[in-house]
CSV table of C-alpha atoms in Angstrom, one decimal:
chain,number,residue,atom,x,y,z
A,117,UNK,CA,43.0,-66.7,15.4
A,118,UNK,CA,44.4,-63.4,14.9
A,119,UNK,CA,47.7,-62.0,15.4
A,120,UNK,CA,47.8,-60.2,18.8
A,121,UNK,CA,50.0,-56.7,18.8
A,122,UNK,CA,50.6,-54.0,21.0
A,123,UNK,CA,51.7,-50.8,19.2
A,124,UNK,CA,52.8,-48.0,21.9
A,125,UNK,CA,53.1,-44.3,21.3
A,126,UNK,CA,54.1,-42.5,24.5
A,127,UNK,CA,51.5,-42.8,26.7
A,128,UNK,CA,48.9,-44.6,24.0
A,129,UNK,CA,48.6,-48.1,22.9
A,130,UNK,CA,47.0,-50.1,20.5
A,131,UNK,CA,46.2,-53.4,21.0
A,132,UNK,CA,44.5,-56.2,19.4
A,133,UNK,CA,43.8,-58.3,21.9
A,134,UNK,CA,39.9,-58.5,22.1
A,135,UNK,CA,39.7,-59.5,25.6
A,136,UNK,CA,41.0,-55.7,26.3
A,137,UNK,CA,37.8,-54.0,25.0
A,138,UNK,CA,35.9,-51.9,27.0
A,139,UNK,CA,32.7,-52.5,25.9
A,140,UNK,CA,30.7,-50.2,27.7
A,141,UNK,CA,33.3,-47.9,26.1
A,142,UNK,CA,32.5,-48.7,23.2
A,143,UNK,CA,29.0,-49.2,23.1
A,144,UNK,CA,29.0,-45.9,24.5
A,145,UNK,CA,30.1,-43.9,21.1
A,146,UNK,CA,28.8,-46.2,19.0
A,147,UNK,CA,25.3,-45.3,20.6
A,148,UNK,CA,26.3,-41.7,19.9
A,149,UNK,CA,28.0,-42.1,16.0
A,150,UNK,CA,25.7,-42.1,12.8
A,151,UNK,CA,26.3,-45.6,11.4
A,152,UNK,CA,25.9,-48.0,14.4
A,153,UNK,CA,23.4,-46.1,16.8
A,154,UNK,CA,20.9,-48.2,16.3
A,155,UNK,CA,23.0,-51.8,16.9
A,156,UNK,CA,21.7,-53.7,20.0
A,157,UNK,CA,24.4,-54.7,22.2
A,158,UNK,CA,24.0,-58.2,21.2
A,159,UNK,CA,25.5,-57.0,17.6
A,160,UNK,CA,27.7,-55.4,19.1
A,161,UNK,CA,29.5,-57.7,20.8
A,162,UNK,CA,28.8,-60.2,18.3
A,163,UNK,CA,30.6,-57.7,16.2
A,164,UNK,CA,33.4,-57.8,18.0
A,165,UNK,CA,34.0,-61.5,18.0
A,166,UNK,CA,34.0,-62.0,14.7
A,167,UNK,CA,36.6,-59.3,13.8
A,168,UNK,CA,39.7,-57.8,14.0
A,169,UNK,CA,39.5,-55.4,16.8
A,170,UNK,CA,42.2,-52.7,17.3
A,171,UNK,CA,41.2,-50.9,20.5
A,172,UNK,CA,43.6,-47.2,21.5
A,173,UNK,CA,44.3,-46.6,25.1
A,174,UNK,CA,45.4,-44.0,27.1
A,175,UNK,CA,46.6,-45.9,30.4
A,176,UNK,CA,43.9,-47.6,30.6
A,177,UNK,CA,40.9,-46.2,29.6
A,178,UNK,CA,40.0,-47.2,26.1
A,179,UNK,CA,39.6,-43.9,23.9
A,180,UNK,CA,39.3,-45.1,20.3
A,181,UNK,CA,38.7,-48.2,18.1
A,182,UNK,CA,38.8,-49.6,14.8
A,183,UNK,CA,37.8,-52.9,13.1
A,184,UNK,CA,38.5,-54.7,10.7
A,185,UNK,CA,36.4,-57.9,9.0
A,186,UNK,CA,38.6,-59.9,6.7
A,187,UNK,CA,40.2,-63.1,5.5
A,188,UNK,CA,43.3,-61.9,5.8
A,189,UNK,CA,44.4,-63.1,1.9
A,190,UNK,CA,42.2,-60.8,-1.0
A,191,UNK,CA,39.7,-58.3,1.6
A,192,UNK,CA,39.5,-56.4,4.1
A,193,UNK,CA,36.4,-53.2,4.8
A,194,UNK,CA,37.4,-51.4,7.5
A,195,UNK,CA,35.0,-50.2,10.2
A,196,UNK,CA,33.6,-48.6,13.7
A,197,UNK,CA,36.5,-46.4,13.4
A,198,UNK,CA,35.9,-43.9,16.3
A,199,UNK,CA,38.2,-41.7,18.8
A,200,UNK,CA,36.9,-40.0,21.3
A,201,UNK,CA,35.8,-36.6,21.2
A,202,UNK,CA,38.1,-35.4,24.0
A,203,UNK,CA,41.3,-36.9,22.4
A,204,UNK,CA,40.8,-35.6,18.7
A,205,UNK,CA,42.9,-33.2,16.4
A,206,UNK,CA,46.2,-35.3,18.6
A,207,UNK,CA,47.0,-37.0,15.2
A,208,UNK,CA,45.6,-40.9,16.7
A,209,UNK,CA,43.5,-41.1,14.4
A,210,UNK,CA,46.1,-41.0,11.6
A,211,UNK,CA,48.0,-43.5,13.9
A,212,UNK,CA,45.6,-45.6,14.6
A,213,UNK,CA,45.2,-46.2,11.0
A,214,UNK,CA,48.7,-47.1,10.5
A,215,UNK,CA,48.6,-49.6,13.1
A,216,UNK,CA,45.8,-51.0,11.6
A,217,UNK,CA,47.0,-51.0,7.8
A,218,UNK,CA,50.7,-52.2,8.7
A,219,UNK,CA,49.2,-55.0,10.7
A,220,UNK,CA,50.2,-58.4,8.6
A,221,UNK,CA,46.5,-59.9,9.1
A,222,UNK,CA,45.9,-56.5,6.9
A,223,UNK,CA,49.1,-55.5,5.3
A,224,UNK,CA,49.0,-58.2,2.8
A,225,UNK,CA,45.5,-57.9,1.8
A,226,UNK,CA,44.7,-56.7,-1.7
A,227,UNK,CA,41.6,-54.5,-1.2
A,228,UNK,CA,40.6,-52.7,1.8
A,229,UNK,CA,37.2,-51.0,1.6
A,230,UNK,CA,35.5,-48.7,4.0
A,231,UNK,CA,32.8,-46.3,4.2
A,232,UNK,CA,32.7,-42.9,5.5
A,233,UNK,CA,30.0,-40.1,5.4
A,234,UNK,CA,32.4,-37.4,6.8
A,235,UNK,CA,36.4,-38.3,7.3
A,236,UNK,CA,37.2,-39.0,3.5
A,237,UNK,CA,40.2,-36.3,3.7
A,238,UNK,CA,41.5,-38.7,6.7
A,239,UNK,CA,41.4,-41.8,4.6
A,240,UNK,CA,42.7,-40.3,1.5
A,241,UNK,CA,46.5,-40.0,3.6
A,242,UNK,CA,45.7,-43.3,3.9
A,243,UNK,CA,45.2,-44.0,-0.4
A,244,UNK,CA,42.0,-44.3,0.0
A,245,UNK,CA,39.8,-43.5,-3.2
A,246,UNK,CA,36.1,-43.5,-4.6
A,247,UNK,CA,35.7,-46.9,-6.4
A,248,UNK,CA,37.1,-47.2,-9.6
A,249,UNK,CA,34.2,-49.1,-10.8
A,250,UNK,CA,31.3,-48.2,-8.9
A,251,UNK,CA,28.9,-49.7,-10.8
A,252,UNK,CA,30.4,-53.0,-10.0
A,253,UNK,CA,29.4,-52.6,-6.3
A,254,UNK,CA,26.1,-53.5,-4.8
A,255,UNK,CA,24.7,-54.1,-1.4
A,256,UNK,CA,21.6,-55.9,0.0
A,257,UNK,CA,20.0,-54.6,2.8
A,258,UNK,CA,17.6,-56.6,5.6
A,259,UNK,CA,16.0,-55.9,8.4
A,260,UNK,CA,17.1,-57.2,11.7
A,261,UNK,CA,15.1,-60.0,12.6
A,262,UNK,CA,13.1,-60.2,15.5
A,263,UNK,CA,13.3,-63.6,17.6
């Protein structure tokens, strides 16, 4: 369904192949990170299948992620971007997002939304901007439900 690239960087990758994440990895810091730490795994992972996944590598120990929900024509929102701790301030983050923004299932896309409590200065190298209409956005909120 999606288009499967390998970006390399020395001795980092980025991949989109979803059968490559390490999910304990990542369930890992997003059990840690303020926006998913309360996700079951089961959300996770069910997360995972429905997106665009762009995992980072060193060797091969997966050290960072992002993902992307889209339909790859008029949206994007950008999401569960993460690297980890030990492998900041390297400038991956800043490549990570240009793997993810030059890939063509996102490239082409029209409007590519995120949110962020604390990286805004990181997405603005990125032309990233407060909405120019924010009163034209809205969100509904539920609670999980319990089966």
């Amino acid at each position: 369904m999606w288009t499967i690239i390998d970006y390399e960087n020395g001795p980092f990758t980025v991949t989109t192949e979803r059968r490559r994440v390490q999910l304990e990895r990542v369930f890992d810091f997003l059990a840690r990170s303020y926006w998913a730490n309360e996700r079951s795994r089961e959300t996770i992972v069910k997360s995972l299948d429905h997106s665009l996944c762009f995992s980072l590598f060193h060797g091969d120990r997966q050290i960072g992620m992002a993902r992307v929900i889209t339909d790859r024509a008029t949206f994007a929102y950008l999401c569960d971007v993460f690297i980890d701790e030990a492998y900041r301030g390297q400038g991956l983050g800043k490549w990570l997002l240009s793997c993810v923004l030059a890939h063509p299932d996102v490239a082409a896309v029209r409007k590519v939304m995120l949110a962020t409590k604390d990286a805004h200065g990181l997405y603005r190298q990125f032309g990233f901007a407060a909405p120019s209409e924010p009163e034209r956005l809205m969100e509904r909120i539920q609670e999980p439900r319990t089966e």
